[in-house]
PDB file of C-alpha atoms in Angstrom:
ATOM      1  CA  MET A 138       4.370  50.392  -0.817  1.00 64.00           C
ATOM      2  CA  ASN A 139       7.761  50.345   0.699  1.00 79.00           C
ATOM      3  CA  LEU A 140      10.066  47.338   0.716  1.00 81.00           C
ATOM      4  CA  ARG A 141       9.536  46.521   4.418  1.00 82.00           C
ATOM      5  CA  LEU A 142       5.776  46.291   4.033  1.00 84.00           C
ATOM      6  CA  LYS A 143       6.084  44.090   0.939  1.00 84.00           C
ATOM      7  CA  ARG A 144       8.458  41.768   2.794  1.00 86.00           C
ATOM      8  CA  LYS A 145       6.116  41.501   5.816  1.00 85.00           C
ATOM      9  CA  ILE A 146       3.138  40.736   3.582  1.00 87.00           C
ATOM     10  CA  GLY A 147       5.194  38.097   1.746  1.00 86.00           C
ATOM     11  CA  ILE A 148       6.304  36.438   4.990  1.00 88.00           C
ATOM     12  CA  ILE A 149       2.765  36.422   6.394  1.00 87.00           C
ATOM     13  CA  THR A 150       1.378  34.984   3.144  1.00 88.00           C
ATOM     14  CA  CYS A 151       4.025  32.239   3.026  1.00 82.00           C
ATOM     15  CA  GLY A 152       3.404  31.390   6.667  1.00 81.00           C
ATOM     16  CA  PHE A 153      -0.318  31.158   6.055  1.00 79.00           C
ATOM     17  CA  LEU A 154       0.131  28.886   3.026  1.00 80.00           C
ATOM     18  CA  ILE A 155       2.572  26.581   4.804  1.00 79.00           C
ATOM     19  CA  SER A 156       0.368  26.288   7.884  1.00 76.00           C
ATOM     20  CA  SER A 157      -2.751  25.601   5.798  1.00 75.00           C
ATOM     21  CA  ILE A 158      -0.951  22.785   3.976  1.00 71.00           C
ATOM     22  CA  PHE A 159       0.285  21.369   7.286  1.00 68.00           C
ATOM     23  CA  PHE A 160      -3.160  21.331   8.884  1.00 68.00           C
ATOM     24  CA  GLN A 161      -4.798  19.967   5.760  1.00 63.00           C
ATOM     25  CA  ALA A 162      -2.362  17.034   5.632  1.00 55.00           C
ATOM     26  CA  LYS A 163      -3.626  15.740   8.986  1.00 56.00           C
ATOM     27  CA  ASP A 164      -7.088  15.139   7.521  1.00 55.00           C
ATOM     28  CA  ILE A 165      -5.880  12.789   4.788  1.00 58.00           C
ATOM     29  CA  LYS A 166      -6.905   9.195   5.455  1.00 64.00           C
ATOM     30  CA  THR A 167      -4.811   6.296   4.268  1.00 63.00           C
ATOM     31  CA  VAL A 168      -6.088   2.924   3.143  1.00 60.00           C
ATOM     32  CA  SER A 169      -4.213  -0.045   4.480  1.00 62.00           C
ATOM     33  CA  ALA A 170      -2.728  -2.481   2.013  1.00 60.00           C
ATOM     34  CA  SER A 171      -4.458  -5.346   3.796  1.00 62.00           C
ATOM     35  CA  SER A 172      -7.969  -4.212   2.827  1.00 64.00           C
ATOM     36  CA  ASN A 173     -10.067  -6.804   1.037  1.00 70.00           C
ATOM     37  CA  ALA A 174     -10.978  -4.535  -1.869  1.00 69.00           C
ATOM     38  CA  GLN A 175     -10.898  -6.346  -5.194  1.00 78.00           C
ATOM     39  CA  VAL A 176     -10.627  -4.986  -8.690  1.00 80.00           C
ATOM     40  CA  LYS A 177     -13.210  -6.331 -11.125  1.00 85.00           C
ATOM     41  CA  LEU A 178     -12.051  -6.588 -14.705  1.00 88.00           C
ATOM     42  CA  GLY A 179     -14.278  -5.422 -17.526  1.00 88.00           C
ATOM     43  CA  ILE A 180     -14.586  -8.893 -19.052  1.00 89.00           C
ATOM     44  CA  ASP A 181     -15.723 -10.288 -15.683  1.00 88.00           C
ATOM     45  CA  ASN A 182     -18.439  -7.635 -15.412  1.00 88.00           C
ATOM     46  CA  LEU A 183     -19.450  -8.193 -19.022  1.00 86.00           C
ATOM     47  CA  ASP A 184     -19.598 -11.960 -18.481  1.00 76.00           C
ATOM     48  CA  LYS A 185     -22.525 -11.435 -16.082  1.00 80.00           C
ATOM     49  CA  ASN A 186     -24.547  -9.386 -18.620  1.00 82.00           C
ATOM     50  CA  LEU A 187     -24.048 -11.239 -21.891  1.00 84.00           C
ATOM     51  CA  THR A 188     -27.792 -11.288 -22.618  1.00 86.00           C
ATOM     52  CA  ILE A 189     -27.414  -7.893 -24.304  1.00 87.00           C
ATOM     53  CA  PHE A 190     -25.547  -9.659 -27.132  1.00 88.00           C
ATOM     54  CA  GLU A 191     -28.230 -12.271 -27.870  1.00 90.00           C
ATOM     55  CA  GLY A 192     -28.944 -12.475 -31.599  1.00 91.00           C
ATOM     56  CA  LYS A 193     -26.145 -10.044 -32.464  1.00 92.00           C
ATOM     57  CA  LYS A 194     -22.758 -10.391 -34.088  1.00 94.00           C
ATOM     58  CA  VAL A 195     -19.980  -9.441 -31.679  1.00 93.00           C
ATOM     59  CA  GLY A 196     -16.580  -7.929 -32.417  1.00 94.00           C
ATOM     60  CA  LEU A 197     -13.762  -7.617 -29.892  1.00 93.00           C
ATOM     61  CA  ILE A 198     -10.862  -5.180 -29.719  1.00 92.00           C
ATOM     62  CA  THR A 199      -8.153  -6.902 -27.690  1.00 91.00           C
ATOM     63  CA  ASN A 200      -4.494  -7.786 -27.310  1.00 89.00           C
ATOM     64  CA  PRO A 201      -2.590 -10.714 -25.739  1.00 88.00           C
ATOM     65  CA  SER A 202      -3.088  -9.297 -22.240  1.00 89.00           C
ATOM     66  CA  GLY A 203      -6.902  -9.403 -22.583  1.00 91.00           C
ATOM     67  CA  VAL A 204      -7.806 -11.974 -19.940  1.00 92.00           C
ATOM     68  CA  ASP A 205     -10.368 -12.435 -17.171  1.00 90.00           C
ATOM     69  CA  SER A 206      -9.610 -12.876 -13.470  1.00 89.00           C
ATOM     70  CA  ASN A 207      -8.860 -16.586 -14.064  1.00 92.00           C
ATOM     71  CA  PHE A 208      -6.394 -15.705 -16.861  1.00 93.00           C
ATOM     72  CA  LYS A 209      -8.768 -17.086 -19.486  1.00 93.00           C
ATOM     73  CA  SER A 210      -8.555 -15.176 -22.758  1.00 93.00           C
ATOM     74  CA  SER A 211     -11.310 -12.629 -23.391  1.00 92.00           C
ATOM     75  CA  ILE A 212     -11.615 -14.174 -26.843  1.00 93.00           C
ATOM     76  CA  ASP A 213     -12.428 -17.577 -25.350  1.00 94.00           C
ATOM     77  CA  VAL A 214     -14.893 -16.106 -22.849  1.00 91.00           C
ATOM     78  CA  LEU A 215     -16.872 -14.299 -25.541  1.00 91.00           C
ATOM     79  CA  TYR A 216     -16.561 -17.059 -28.162  1.00 93.00           C
ATOM     80  CA  GLU A 217     -18.163 -19.615 -25.844  1.00 92.00           C
ATOM     81  CA  LYS A 218     -21.093 -17.395 -24.864  1.00 90.00           C
ATOM     82  CA  THR A 219     -21.764 -15.063 -27.831  1.00 92.00           C
ATOM     83  CA  ASN A 220     -21.661 -14.963 -31.619  1.00 94.00           C
ATOM     84  CA  LEU A 221     -18.093 -13.618 -31.745  1.00 94.00           C
ATOM     85  CA  THR A 222     -17.407 -12.977 -35.425  1.00 95.00           C
ATOM     86  CA  THR A 223     -14.602 -10.414 -35.625  1.00 94.00           C
ATOM     87  CA  LEU A 224     -11.378  -9.705 -33.767  1.00 94.00           C
ATOM     88  CA  PHE A 225      -9.542  -6.397 -33.928  1.00 92.00           C
ATOM     89  CA  ALA A 226      -5.970  -6.107 -32.700  1.00 89.00           C
ATOM     90  CA  ALA A 227      -3.072  -3.711 -32.541  1.00 83.00           C
ATOM     91  CA  GLU A 228      -0.364  -3.697 -35.153  1.00 78.00           C
ATOM     92  CA  HIS A 229       1.447  -6.651 -33.540  1.00 75.00           C
ATOM     93  CA  GLY A 230      -1.569  -8.979 -33.546  1.00 77.00           C
ATOM     94  CA  ILE A 231      -3.253 -11.102 -30.950  1.00 77.00           C
TER      95      ILE A 231
END
């Protein structure tokens, strides 16, 4: 292939790629920041299904930031409702 043909193919390919990205970007939908979607924390979901721990010893891997949606410690949540026997923490403790 000669240089002119390679250049034309390169220009056409670049044009095609740029136009496909441009047209694809119009289809992207954005979610407004005012939506009422809420994040559910794992401890809140677990709090609703604590029956799976009945009659069992429970251990918890946590750190100081382990809280529920009311900022109550995950340790306190599980201690009140299960047989929490062991806590595991990172090197800096709980």
